[in-house]
């Protein structure tokens, strides 16, 4: 029996860790000493786990920053200098831009502290400590509880716990492994974070949507901020009295370069992954959810693209909307390709068969866990219908049709009117003011075309009773009738002429409300939204609770059946470490990618005046004269590189560190063929994409002339000298 079990476990481990070598995982920093240190050192790391995370003395963790709760950033000088992606600082850069001072287009560089730009509501959070609080959080919780009862007990315990631990830091408690474990995280949150520098979009967003998710990549996706603190070096509101923050630790920058096979480590705040889904849900993603969401966005993209290509004004208005629509759309299609290519489904199925066999072979395990996986699979199957409808609503109306969200934004105003709220007129005036922002980037003709494409798709999926009359009627109608209805919606929107509408709302609000309430636009939007809120979402949420319970049991079972395997929790926007090595990959048959790109490649993609591939003349000049300072490698200017670190959204702006913990890259994307790493990491094809730090320094120093910032940093190099090497002849065919 014993022997048999061990044999089974060995087999399982092989299946689980993908031929024994995959270094997947986003690891909890304080557990690295137990789980990963040895392996990381075997891969070349010269640090100890204590250097990475320590609560007793300063460690690399003190330099890692959660940037505004979404992206990651890192401290790179003793004076609070903070590095993140251009796309992470985008809205701050945009908020300081105007037609006269177009920082998005031309870049921005503060040449001294006084020129740095202050931001409203921008935070930089540093983790002070993390501790396991599972026992406290699960006190009084038992497996008989319904998901709602459990959630209520957990929430009450967390509240108590936070009140009892209150100190100077911001505390949060997060579930790991679907609530098998809870960790308390204390963060110091800085509130005065100023913009120091950003390259022009033609560098920071070079390649834009065409190159997004794609390797080879040539984007200098970085921006620079500075964290400010009060005289005691503590967080404070934005103020003249603040001074640059002195970090406990900041990252040294290594400009010695990286080679294939070098150890790399990513330290940051990955957002969400789903590594422990059962095979049938992976199949649903591949065959149902991703394809339907892609199909909906195909329609949006086709409509937008057509007009954006022929009309400059539309292109400018819709650039950022288009980027948002196309980002996930492109990722999903890569996900399907990657899941197929790595036979993810077959792998999961084979693993599950072995897992079930191992459980059956052991009476104790079977008594406890026999029904766990079948239950989990059933939950996902049962949820399928409602999740499909939910996607149809969210993608097909809520995010797809701009008119829809705009109409919903009037709901509180209409309520105020109906309840004779005394603040109604003021609310209407405020709404009128806010609307100019909406119209600035809105084209109702385009939106109407989108709705004409999306409404039939939405209707084809929506079934859950009771259906609002209008939706029922449209579902039964012919396609001509649906099309006519879209025309009616847009003709009654009262908004096509935005100025008239804003005037009306400001000057005769009660008349405006009457028009609104009688419009097909408002009525359709409220009907579909109410159906979502009252019918679709409650059912969806009840499944979420049940699935959470089942996944929790499944993880417990996995750990019991495979006691020797290391498990990492799914990403949940908490601090994690991933590690891998610099490496190219085979994208498909006969297509092999190198691990580095160079300025040659940037220039080769140059298309003058193109909105994605234009370049600043100064960069071209620097390229022509090979004026690279100490940042070149054998006369060539490195730009981006890839490595096999397991990352996801939220890792944008994460530092990529070498074996000594020195900064070598700035993470900003993944390769298209490997975006399925959120469900199934595969070392052979999953790569994260980084800007080479030498390109960052070159742009700051040589392009922007802000070398004073480089002087603030601590540069190190593995090479004997930093003397500029002579440029060799161009290797690349132009
Ligand atoms: N793909 C990256 C991410 O998921 C970059 C997105 C921003 N860039 C863009 N071209 N849309 O966030
Ligand atoms: N661009 C992503 C972000 O904003 C990172 C890419 C990824 O999903 O790995 O976080």
Coordinates of N, CA and C in Angstrom, one line a residue, residues 264-476:
X264 N 16.7 35.4 -13.5 CA 15.9 36.6 -13.3 C 14.8 36.4 -12.3
X265 N 14.4 37.5 -11.7 CA 13.4 37.4 -10.7 C 12.5 38.6 -10.8
X266 N 11.2 38.4 -10.7 CA 10.2 39.5 -10.8 C 9.6 39.7 -9.5
X267 N 9.6 40.9 -9.0 CA 9.0 41.2 -7.6 C 7.9 42.2 -7.8
X268 N 6.7 41.8 -7.5 CA 5.6 42.8 -7.8 C 4.2 42.3 -7.3
X269 N 3.2 42.9 -7.9 CA 1.8 42.7 -7.4 C 0.9 42.1 -8.5
X270 N 1.1 40.9 -8.9 CA 0.3 40.3 -9.9 C -1.2 40.3 -9.5
X271 N -2.1 40.5 -10.5 CA -3.5 40.7 -10.2 C -4.4 39.5 -10.0
X272 N -4.6 38.7 -11.0 CA -5.4 37.5 -10.9 C -4.9 36.4 -11.8
X273 N -4.9 35.2 -11.3 CA -4.7 34.0 -12.1 C -5.7 33.0 -11.7
X274 N -5.8 31.9 -12.5 CA -6.7 30.8 -12.2 C -6.0 29.5 -12.5
X275 N -5.0 29.1 -11.7 CA -4.2 28.0 -12.1 C -4.8 26.7 -11.7
X276 N -5.9 26.7 -10.8 CA -6.4 25.4 -10.3 C -7.8 25.1 -10.8
X277 N -8.1 25.6 -12.0 CA -9.4 25.3 -12.6 C -9.5 23.8 -13.0
X278 N -10.6 23.2 -12.9 CA -10.8 21.8 -13.4 C -10.8 21.9 -15.0
X279 N -10.5 20.7 -15.6 CA -10.3 20.7 -17.0 C -11.6 21.2 -17.8
X280 N -12.8 20.9 -17.3 CA -14.0 21.3 -18.0 C -14.1 22.8 -18.1
X281 N -13.6 23.5 -17.0 CA -13.7 24.9 -17.1 C -12.7 25.5 -18.0
X282 N -11.5 24.9 -18.1 CA -10.5 25.3 -19.1 C -11.1 25.2 -20.5
X283 N -11.8 24.1 -20.7 CA -12.4 23.8 -22.0 C -13.5 24.9 -22.2
X284 N -14.3 25.3 -21.2 CA -15.3 26.3 -21.4 C -14.6 27.6 -21.8
X285 N -13.5 27.9 -21.2 CA -12.8 29.2 -21.5 C -12.3 29.1 -23.0
X286 N -11.7 28.0 -23.4 CA -11.2 27.9 -24.7 C -12.3 27.8 -25.8
X287 N -13.4 27.2 -25.4 CA -14.4 26.9 -26.5 C -15.7 27.8 -26.4
X288 N -15.9 28.3 -25.2 CA -17.1 29.2 -25.1 C -16.8 30.6 -24.7
X289 N -16.2 30.8 -23.6 CA -16.1 32.2 -23.1 C -15.2 33.1 -23.9
X290 N -14.0 32.6 -24.1 CA -13.0 33.4 -24.9 C -13.6 33.6 -26.3
X291 N -14.0 32.6 -27.0 CA -14.5 32.8 -28.4 C -15.7 33.8 -28.4
X292 N -16.7 33.7 -27.5 CA -17.8 34.7 -27.6 C -17.3 36.1 -27.3
X293 N -16.4 36.2 -26.3 CA -16.0 37.6 -26.0 C -15.1 38.2 -27.2
X294 N -14.4 37.3 -27.8 CA -13.6 37.7 -28.9 C -14.5 38.2 -30.1
X295 N -15.6 37.3 -30.3 CA -16.5 37.6 -31.4 C -17.2 39.0 -31.2
X296 N -17.6 39.3 -30.0 CA -18.2 40.6 -29.7 C -17.2 41.7 -30.0
X297 N -16.0 41.5 -29.5 CA -15.0 42.6 -29.7 C -14.6 42.7 -31.1
X298 N -14.6 41.6 -31.9 CA -14.3 41.6 -33.3 C -15.2 42.7 -34.0
X299 N -16.5 42.7 -33.6 CA -17.4 43.6 -34.2 C -17.1 45.0 -33.8
X300 N -16.8 45.3 -32.5 CA -16.5 46.6 -32.1 C -15.2 47.1 -32.8
X301 N -14.2 46.3 -32.9 CA -13.0 46.6 -33.4 C -13.1 46.9 -34.9
X302 N -13.9 46.1 -35.6 CA -14.1 46.3 -37.1 C -14.7 47.7 -37.3
X303 N -15.8 48.0 -36.5 CA -16.4 49.3 -36.7 C -15.5 50.5 -36.4
X304 N -14.8 50.4 -35.2 CA -13.9 51.5 -34.9 C -12.8 51.6 -35.9
X305 N -12.2 50.5 -36.2 CA -11.0 50.5 -37.0 C -11.3 51.2 -38.4
X306 N -12.4 50.9 -38.9 CA -12.7 51.4 -40.3 C -12.7 52.9 -40.2
X307 N -13.4 53.5 -39.3 CA -13.5 55.0 -39.2 C -12.1 55.6 -38.7
X308 N -11.5 54.9 -37.8 CA -10.2 55.5 -37.3 C -9.2 55.6 -38.4
X309 N -9.2 54.6 -39.3 CA -8.2 54.6 -40.3 C -8.4 55.7 -41.4
X310 N -9.7 56.1 -41.5 CA -9.9 57.1 -42.6 C -10.2 58.5 -42.0
X311 N -10.3 58.6 -40.7 CA -10.7 59.9 -40.2 C -9.8 60.2 -38.9
X312 N -9.0 61.2 -39.1 CA -8.0 61.6 -38.0 C -8.7 61.9 -36.7
X313 N -9.8 62.7 -36.8 CA -10.4 63.2 -35.6 C -10.9 62.0 -34.8
X314 N -11.5 61.0 -35.5 CA -12.0 59.8 -34.8 C -10.8 59.0 -34.2
X315 N -9.7 59.0 -34.9 CA -8.6 58.2 -34.4 C -8.1 58.8 -33.1
X316 N -8.1 60.1 -33.0 CA -7.6 60.7 -31.8 C -8.6 60.5 -30.7
X317 N -9.9 60.7 -31.0 CA -11.0 60.5 -30.0 C -11.0 59.1 -29.4
X318 N -10.8 58.1 -30.3 CA -11.0 56.7 -29.9 C -9.8 55.9 -29.6
X319 N -8.6 56.6 -29.6 CA -7.4 55.9 -29.4 C -7.4 55.1 -28.1
X320 N -7.7 55.8 -27.0 CA -7.6 55.1 -25.8 C -8.7 54.0 -25.6
X321 N -9.9 54.3 -26.1 CA -11.0 53.3 -26.1 C -10.6 52.1 -26.9
X322 N -10.1 52.3 -28.0 CA -9.7 51.2 -28.9 C -8.6 50.4 -28.2
X323 N -7.7 51.1 -27.5 CA -6.6 50.3 -26.8 C -7.2 49.4 -25.8
X324 N -8.2 49.9 -25.1 CA -8.8 49.1 -24.0 C -9.5 47.9 -24.6
X325 N -10.3 48.2 -25.7 CA -11.0 47.0 -26.3 C -10.1 46.0 -26.8
X326 N -9.0 46.5 -27.4 CA -8.2 45.5 -28.1 C -7.2 44.8 -27.2
X327 N -6.9 45.3 -26.0 CA -6.0 44.7 -25.1 C -6.4 43.3 -24.7
X328 N -7.6 43.2 -24.1 CA -8.1 41.9 -23.7 C -8.4 41.0 -24.9
X329 N -8.9 41.6 -25.9 CA -9.3 40.9 -27.1 C -8.1 40.1 -27.7
X330 N -7.0 40.8 -27.7 CA -5.8 40.2 -28.3 C -5.3 39.1 -27.3
X331 N -5.4 39.4 -26.0 CA -4.9 38.5 -25.0 C -5.7 37.2 -25.1
X332 N -7.0 37.3 -25.2 CA -7.9 36.1 -25.2 C -7.5 35.2 -26.4
X333 N -7.3 35.9 -27.6 CA -7.0 35.0 -28.8 C -5.7 34.3 -28.6
X334 N -4.7 35.0 -28.0 CA -3.4 34.3 -27.7 C -3.6 33.2 -26.7
X335 N -4.5 33.4 -25.8 CA -4.8 32.4 -24.8 C -5.3 31.1 -25.4
X336 N -6.2 31.2 -26.3 CA -6.7 30.0 -27.0 C -5.6 29.3 -27.7
X337 N -4.8 30.1 -28.5 CA -3.7 29.5 -29.2 C -2.7 28.7 -28.3
X338 N -2.4 29.4 -27.2 CA -1.5 28.8 -26.2 C -2.0 27.5 -25.5
X339 N -3.3 27.6 -25.2 CA -3.9 26.4 -24.5 C -3.9 25.2 -25.4
X340 N -4.2 25.5 -26.7 CA -4.2 24.4 -27.7 C -2.8 23.9 -27.9
X341 N -1.9 24.8 -28.1 CA -0.6 24.3 -28.5 C 0.1 23.5 -27.4
X342 N -0.3 23.9 -26.1 CA 0.4 23.1 -25.0 C -0.5 22.0 -24.5
X343 N -1.5 21.7 -25.3 CA -2.5 20.6 -24.9 C -2.9 20.7 -23.5
X344 N -3.2 21.9 -23.1 CA -3.6 22.1 -21.7 C -4.7 21.3 -21.2
X345 N -5.7 21.1 -22.1 CA -6.9 20.3 -21.7 C -6.5 18.9 -21.4
X346 N -5.8 18.3 -22.3 CA -5.4 16.9 -22.2 C -4.5 16.7 -20.9
X347 N -3.7 17.7 -20.7 CA -2.8 17.6 -19.5 C -3.6 17.6 -18.2
X348 N -4.6 18.5 -18.2 CA -5.4 18.7 -17.0 C -6.2 17.4 -16.8
X349 N -6.7 16.9 -17.9 CA -7.6 15.6 -17.8 C -6.7 14.5 -17.3
X350 N -5.5 14.3 -17.8 CA -4.7 13.2 -17.4 C -4.3 13.4 -15.9
X351 N -4.1 14.6 -15.5 CA -3.7 14.9 -14.1 C -4.9 14.5 -13.2
X352 N -6.1 14.9 -13.7 CA -7.3 14.6 -12.9 C -7.5 13.1 -12.7
X353 N -7.3 12.4 -13.8 CA -7.5 11.0 -13.7 C -6.6 10.3 -12.7
X354 N -5.3 10.8 -12.7 CA -4.4 10.2 -11.7 C -4.7 10.7 -10.3
X355 N -5.1 11.9 -10.2 CA -5.5 12.4 -8.9 C -6.7 11.6 -8.3
X356 N -7.7 11.3 -9.1 CA -8.8 10.5 -8.7 C -8.4 9.1 -8.3
X357 N -7.5 8.6 -9.1 CA -7.0 7.2 -8.9 C -6.3 7.1 -7.5
X358 N -5.5 8.1 -7.3 CA -4.8 8.2 -6.0 C -5.7 8.3 -4.8
X359 N -6.8 9.0 -5.0 CA -7.7 9.1 -3.9 C -8.4 7.8 -3.6
X360 N -8.8 7.2 -4.8 CA -9.6 5.9 -4.6 C -8.7 4.8 -4.0
X361 N -7.4 4.9 -4.2 CA -6.5 3.9 -3.7 C -6.3 4.0 -2.2
X362 N -6.7 5.1 -1.6 CA -6.5 5.3 -0.2 C -7.8 5.5 0.5
X363 N -8.3 4.6 1.4 CA -9.6 4.7 2.0 C -9.8 6.0 2.7
X364 N -8.7 6.5 3.4 CA -8.9 7.7 4.2 C -9.1 8.9 3.3
X365 N -8.3 9.0 2.2 CA -8.5 10.0 1.2 C -9.8 10.0 0.5
X366 N -10.2 8.7 0.2 CA -11.5 8.6 -0.5 C -12.7 9.1 0.4
X367 N -12.6 8.7 1.6 CA -13.7 9.1 2.5 C -13.8 10.6 2.5
X368 N -12.7 11.3 2.5 CA -12.8 12.8 2.6 C -12.9 13.5 1.3
X369 N -12.3 13.0 0.2 CA -12.2 13.8 -1.0 C -12.8 13.2 -2.2
X370 N -13.4 12.1 -2.1 CA -13.8 11.4 -3.4 C -14.8 12.3 -4.2
X371 N -15.6 13.1 -3.6 CA -16.6 13.8 -4.4 C -16.1 15.2 -4.7
X372 N -14.9 15.6 -4.3 CA -14.5 17.0 -4.4 C -14.4 17.4 -5.9
X373 N -13.7 16.7 -6.7 CA -13.5 17.1 -8.1 C -14.7 17.0 -8.9
X374 N -15.5 15.9 -8.8 CA -16.8 15.8 -9.5 C -17.7 17.0 -9.1
X375 N -17.7 17.3 -7.8 CA -18.5 18.5 -7.4 C -18.1 19.8 -8.1
X376 N -16.8 20.0 -8.0 CA -16.2 21.2 -8.6 C -16.6 21.3 -10.1
X377 N -16.4 20.2 -10.8 CA -16.7 20.2 -12.2 C -18.2 20.5 -12.5
X378 N -19.0 19.9 -11.6 CA -20.5 20.2 -11.8 C -20.8 21.6 -11.6
X379 N -20.2 22.2 -10.6 CA -20.5 23.6 -10.3 C -20.2 24.5 -11.5
X380 N -19.1 24.2 -12.1 CA -18.7 25.1 -13.3 C -19.7 24.8 -14.4
X381 N -20.1 23.5 -14.6 CA -21.1 23.2 -15.7 C -22.4 23.9 -15.4
X382 N -22.8 23.9 -14.1 CA -24.1 24.5 -13.8 C -24.0 26.0 -14.0
X383 N -22.9 26.6 -13.8 CA -22.7 28.0 -13.9 C -22.7 28.5 -15.4
X384 N -22.4 27.6 -16.3 CA -22.1 28.0 -17.6 C -23.1 28.9 -18.3
X385 N -24.4 28.5 -18.1 CA -25.4 29.2 -18.8 C -25.5 30.7 -18.3
X386 N -25.4 30.8 -17.0 CA -25.6 32.2 -16.5 C -24.3 33.0 -16.8
X387 N -23.2 32.3 -16.7 CA -21.9 33.1 -17.0 C -21.9 33.6 -18.5
X388 N -22.5 32.7 -19.4 CA -22.5 33.1 -20.8 C -23.4 34.3 -20.9
X389 N -24.6 34.3 -20.3 CA -25.4 35.5 -20.3 C -24.8 36.7 -19.7
X390 N -24.0 36.5 -18.7 CA -23.4 37.6 -18.0 C -22.3 38.2 -19.0
X391 N -21.6 37.4 -19.6 CA -20.6 37.9 -20.6 C -21.3 38.7 -21.7
X392 N -22.5 38.1 -22.1 CA -23.2 38.8 -23.2 C -23.6 40.2 -22.8
X393 N -24.1 40.3 -21.5 CA -24.4 41.6 -21.1 C -23.2 42.5 -20.9
X394 N -22.2 42.0 -20.2 CA -21.1 42.9 -19.9 C -20.3 43.3 -21.1
X395 N -20.1 42.3 -22.0 CA -19.3 42.7 -23.2 C -20.2 43.3 -24.3
X396 N -21.4 42.8 -24.4 CA -22.3 43.2 -25.5 C -23.0 44.5 -25.3
X397 N -23.2 44.8 -24.1 CA -23.9 46.1 -23.8 C -23.0 47.0 -22.9
X398 N -22.7 46.5 -21.8 CA -22.1 47.4 -20.8 C -20.8 48.0 -21.2
X399 N -19.9 47.2 -21.7 CA -18.6 47.7 -22.1 C -18.7 48.0 -23.6
X400 N -19.6 47.4 -24.3 CA -19.6 47.5 -25.8 C -20.2 48.8 -26.3
X401 N -21.4 49.2 -25.7 CA -22.1 50.3 -26.3 C -22.0 51.5 -25.3
X402 N -21.4 52.6 -25.8 CA -21.1 53.7 -24.9 C -22.4 54.4 -24.5
X403 N -23.4 54.4 -25.4 CA -24.7 55.1 -25.1 C -25.3 54.4 -23.8
X404 N -25.1 53.1 -23.7 CA -25.7 52.3 -22.7 C -25.2 52.8 -21.3
X405 N -23.9 52.9 -21.1 CA -23.4 53.4 -19.8 C -23.7 54.8 -19.6
X406 N -23.7 55.6 -20.6 CA -24.1 57.0 -20.4 C -25.5 57.1 -19.9
X407 N -26.4 56.4 -20.5 CA -27.8 56.4 -20.1 C -28.0 56.0 -18.6
X408 N -27.2 55.0 -18.3 CA -27.3 54.5 -16.9 C -26.8 55.5 -15.9
X409 N -25.9 56.4 -16.4 CA -25.4 57.4 -15.5 C -26.5 58.4 -15.1
X410 N -27.7 58.4 -15.8 CA -28.7 59.3 -15.4 C -29.7 58.8 -14.4
X411 N -29.5 57.5 -14.0 CA -30.5 56.9 -13.1 C -30.7 57.7 -11.8
X412 N -29.6 58.1 -11.2 CA -29.7 58.8 -9.9 C -30.4 60.1 -10.1
X413 N -30.2 60.7 -11.2 CA -30.8 62.0 -11.5 C -32.3 61.9 -11.7
X414 N -32.7 60.8 -12.4 CA -34.1 60.6 -12.6 C -34.8 60.3 -11.3
X415 N -34.1 59.5 -10.4 CA -34.6 59.2 -9.1 C -34.8 60.5 -8.3
X416 N -33.8 61.3 -8.3 CA -33.9 62.6 -7.6 C -35.1 63.4 -8.0
X417 N -35.3 63.4 -9.3 CA -36.4 64.1 -9.9 C -37.8 63.6 -9.4
X418 N -37.8 62.2 -9.5 CA -39.1 61.6 -9.1 C -39.4 61.7 -7.6
X419 N -38.4 61.8 -6.8 CA -38.6 61.9 -5.4 C -38.6 63.4 -4.9
X420 N -38.7 64.3 -5.9 CA -38.6 65.7 -5.6 C -37.5 66.1 -4.7
X421 N -36.4 65.5 -4.9 CA -35.2 65.8 -4.1 C -34.8 67.3 -4.3
X422 N -34.5 68.0 -3.2 CA -34.2 69.4 -3.3 C -32.9 69.6 -4.1
X423 N -32.0 68.7 -4.1 CA -30.7 68.9 -4.8 C -30.8 68.6 -6.3
X424 N -32.0 68.3 -6.8 CA -32.1 67.8 -8.2 C -31.5 68.8 -9.2
X425 N -31.8 70.1 -9.0 CA -31.4 71.1 -10.0 C -29.8 71.2 -10.0
X426 N -29.3 71.1 -8.8 CA -27.9 71.2 -8.7 C -27.2 69.9 -9.3
X427 N -27.8 68.8 -9.1 CA -27.3 67.6 -9.6 C -27.4 67.6 -11.2
X428 N -28.4 68.2 -11.7 CA -28.6 68.3 -13.2 C -27.5 69.2 -13.7
X429 N -27.2 70.3 -13.0 CA -26.2 71.2 -13.5 C -24.8 70.6 -13.5
X430 N -24.6 69.8 -12.4 CA -23.3 69.1 -12.3 C -23.2 68.1 -13.4
X431 N -24.2 67.4 -13.7 CA -24.2 66.3 -14.7 C -23.9 67.0 -16.1
X432 N -24.6 68.1 -16.3 CA -24.4 68.8 -17.6 C -22.9 69.2 -17.7
X433 N -22.3 69.6 -16.7 CA -20.9 70.0 -16.7 C -20.0 68.7 -17.0
X434 N -20.3 67.7 -16.3 CA -19.5 66.5 -16.5 C -19.6 65.9 -17.9
X435 N -20.8 66.2 -18.6 CA -21.0 65.6 -19.9 C -20.1 66.0 -21.0
X436 N -19.5 67.2 -20.8 CA -18.6 67.7 -21.9 C -17.4 66.7 -22.0
X437 N -17.0 66.1 -20.9 CA -15.9 65.1 -21.0 C -16.3 63.9 -21.8
X438 N -17.6 63.5 -21.6 CA -18.1 62.4 -22.4 C -18.1 62.7 -23.9
X439 N -18.7 63.8 -24.2 CA -18.8 64.2 -25.7 C -17.5 64.4 -26.4
X440 N -16.5 64.9 -25.6 CA -15.2 65.2 -26.2 C -14.7 64.0 -27.0
X441 N -14.9 62.8 -26.4 CA -14.4 61.7 -27.1 C -15.5 60.7 -27.6
X442 N -16.6 61.3 -28.0 CA -17.7 60.4 -28.4 C -18.2 60.7 -29.8
X443 N -18.6 59.6 -30.5 CA -19.1 59.7 -31.8 C -20.3 58.8 -31.9
X444 N -21.5 59.5 -31.9 CA -22.7 58.7 -31.8 C -23.0 57.8 -33.0
X445 N -22.5 58.3 -34.1 CA -22.7 57.5 -35.4 C -22.0 56.2 -35.3
X446 N -20.8 56.3 -34.7 CA -20.0 55.1 -34.6 C -20.6 54.1 -33.5
X447 N -21.0 54.8 -32.4 CA -21.7 54.0 -31.4 C -22.9 53.3 -31.9
X448 N -23.7 54.0 -32.7 CA -24.9 53.3 -33.3 C -24.5 52.1 -34.1
X449 N -23.5 52.3 -34.9 CA -23.1 51.1 -35.7 C -22.6 49.9 -34.8
X450 N -22.0 50.3 -33.7 CA -21.6 49.2 -32.8 C -22.8 48.5 -32.2
X451 N -23.8 49.3 -31.8 CA -24.9 48.7 -31.2 C -25.7 47.9 -32.2
X452 N -25.7 48.3 -33.4 CA -26.4 47.5 -34.5 C -25.8 46.1 -34.6
X453 N -24.5 46.1 -34.4 CA -23.8 44.7 -34.5 C -24.0 44.0 -33.2
X454 N -24.0 44.7 -32.0 CA -24.0 43.9 -30.8 C -25.3 43.5 -30.2
X455 N -26.3 44.4 -30.5 CA -27.7 44.0 -29.9 C -28.2 42.6 -30.3
X456 N -28.1 42.3 -31.6 CA -28.5 40.9 -32.0 C -27.7 39.8 -31.2
X457 N -26.4 40.1 -31.0 CA -25.7 39.1 -30.3 C -26.2 39.0 -28.8
X458 N -26.3 40.1 -28.2 CA -26.8 40.1 -26.8 C -28.2 39.4 -26.8
X459 N -29.1 39.7 -27.7 CA -30.4 39.1 -27.6 C -30.3 37.6 -27.8
X460 N -29.4 37.2 -28.6 CA -29.3 35.7 -28.9 C -28.9 34.9 -27.6
X461 N -28.2 35.6 -26.7 CA -27.8 34.9 -25.5 C -28.8 35.0 -24.3
X462 N -29.5 36.2 -24.3 CA -30.2 36.5 -23.1 C -31.5 35.7 -23.0
X463 N -31.7 34.8 -22.0 CA -32.8 34.0 -21.9 C -33.5 34.0 -20.5
X464 N -32.7 34.3 -19.5 CA -33.2 34.1 -18.1 C -34.5 34.9 -17.8
X465 N -35.5 34.2 -17.4 CA -36.8 34.8 -17.1 C -36.8 35.4 -15.7
X466 N -37.6 36.4 -15.4 CA -38.4 37.1 -16.3 C -37.7 38.1 -17.2
X467 N -38.0 38.1 -18.5 CA -37.3 39.1 -19.4 C -38.1 40.4 -19.4
X468 N -37.5 41.5 -19.4 CA -38.3 42.8 -19.6 C -39.0 42.7 -20.9
X469 N -40.2 43.4 -21.0 CA -41.0 43.3 -22.2 C -40.2 43.7 -23.4
X470 N -39.5 44.8 -23.3 CA -38.8 45.2 -24.6 C -37.8 44.2 -25.1
X471 N -37.1 43.5 -24.2 CA -36.2 42.5 -24.6 C -36.9 41.3 -25.2
X472 N -38.0 40.9 -24.5 CA -38.8 39.8 -25.0 C -39.2 40.1 -26.5
X473 N -39.7 41.3 -26.6 CA -40.3 41.7 -27.9 C -39.2 41.7 -29.0
X474 N -38.0 42.3 -28.6 CA -36.9 42.3 -29.6 C -36.4 40.9 -30.0
X475 N -36.4 40.0 -29.0 CA -35.9 38.7 -29.2 C -36.8 38.0 -30.2
X476 N -38.1 38.3 -30.2 CA -39.1 37.7 -31.1 C -39.1 38.4 -32.4

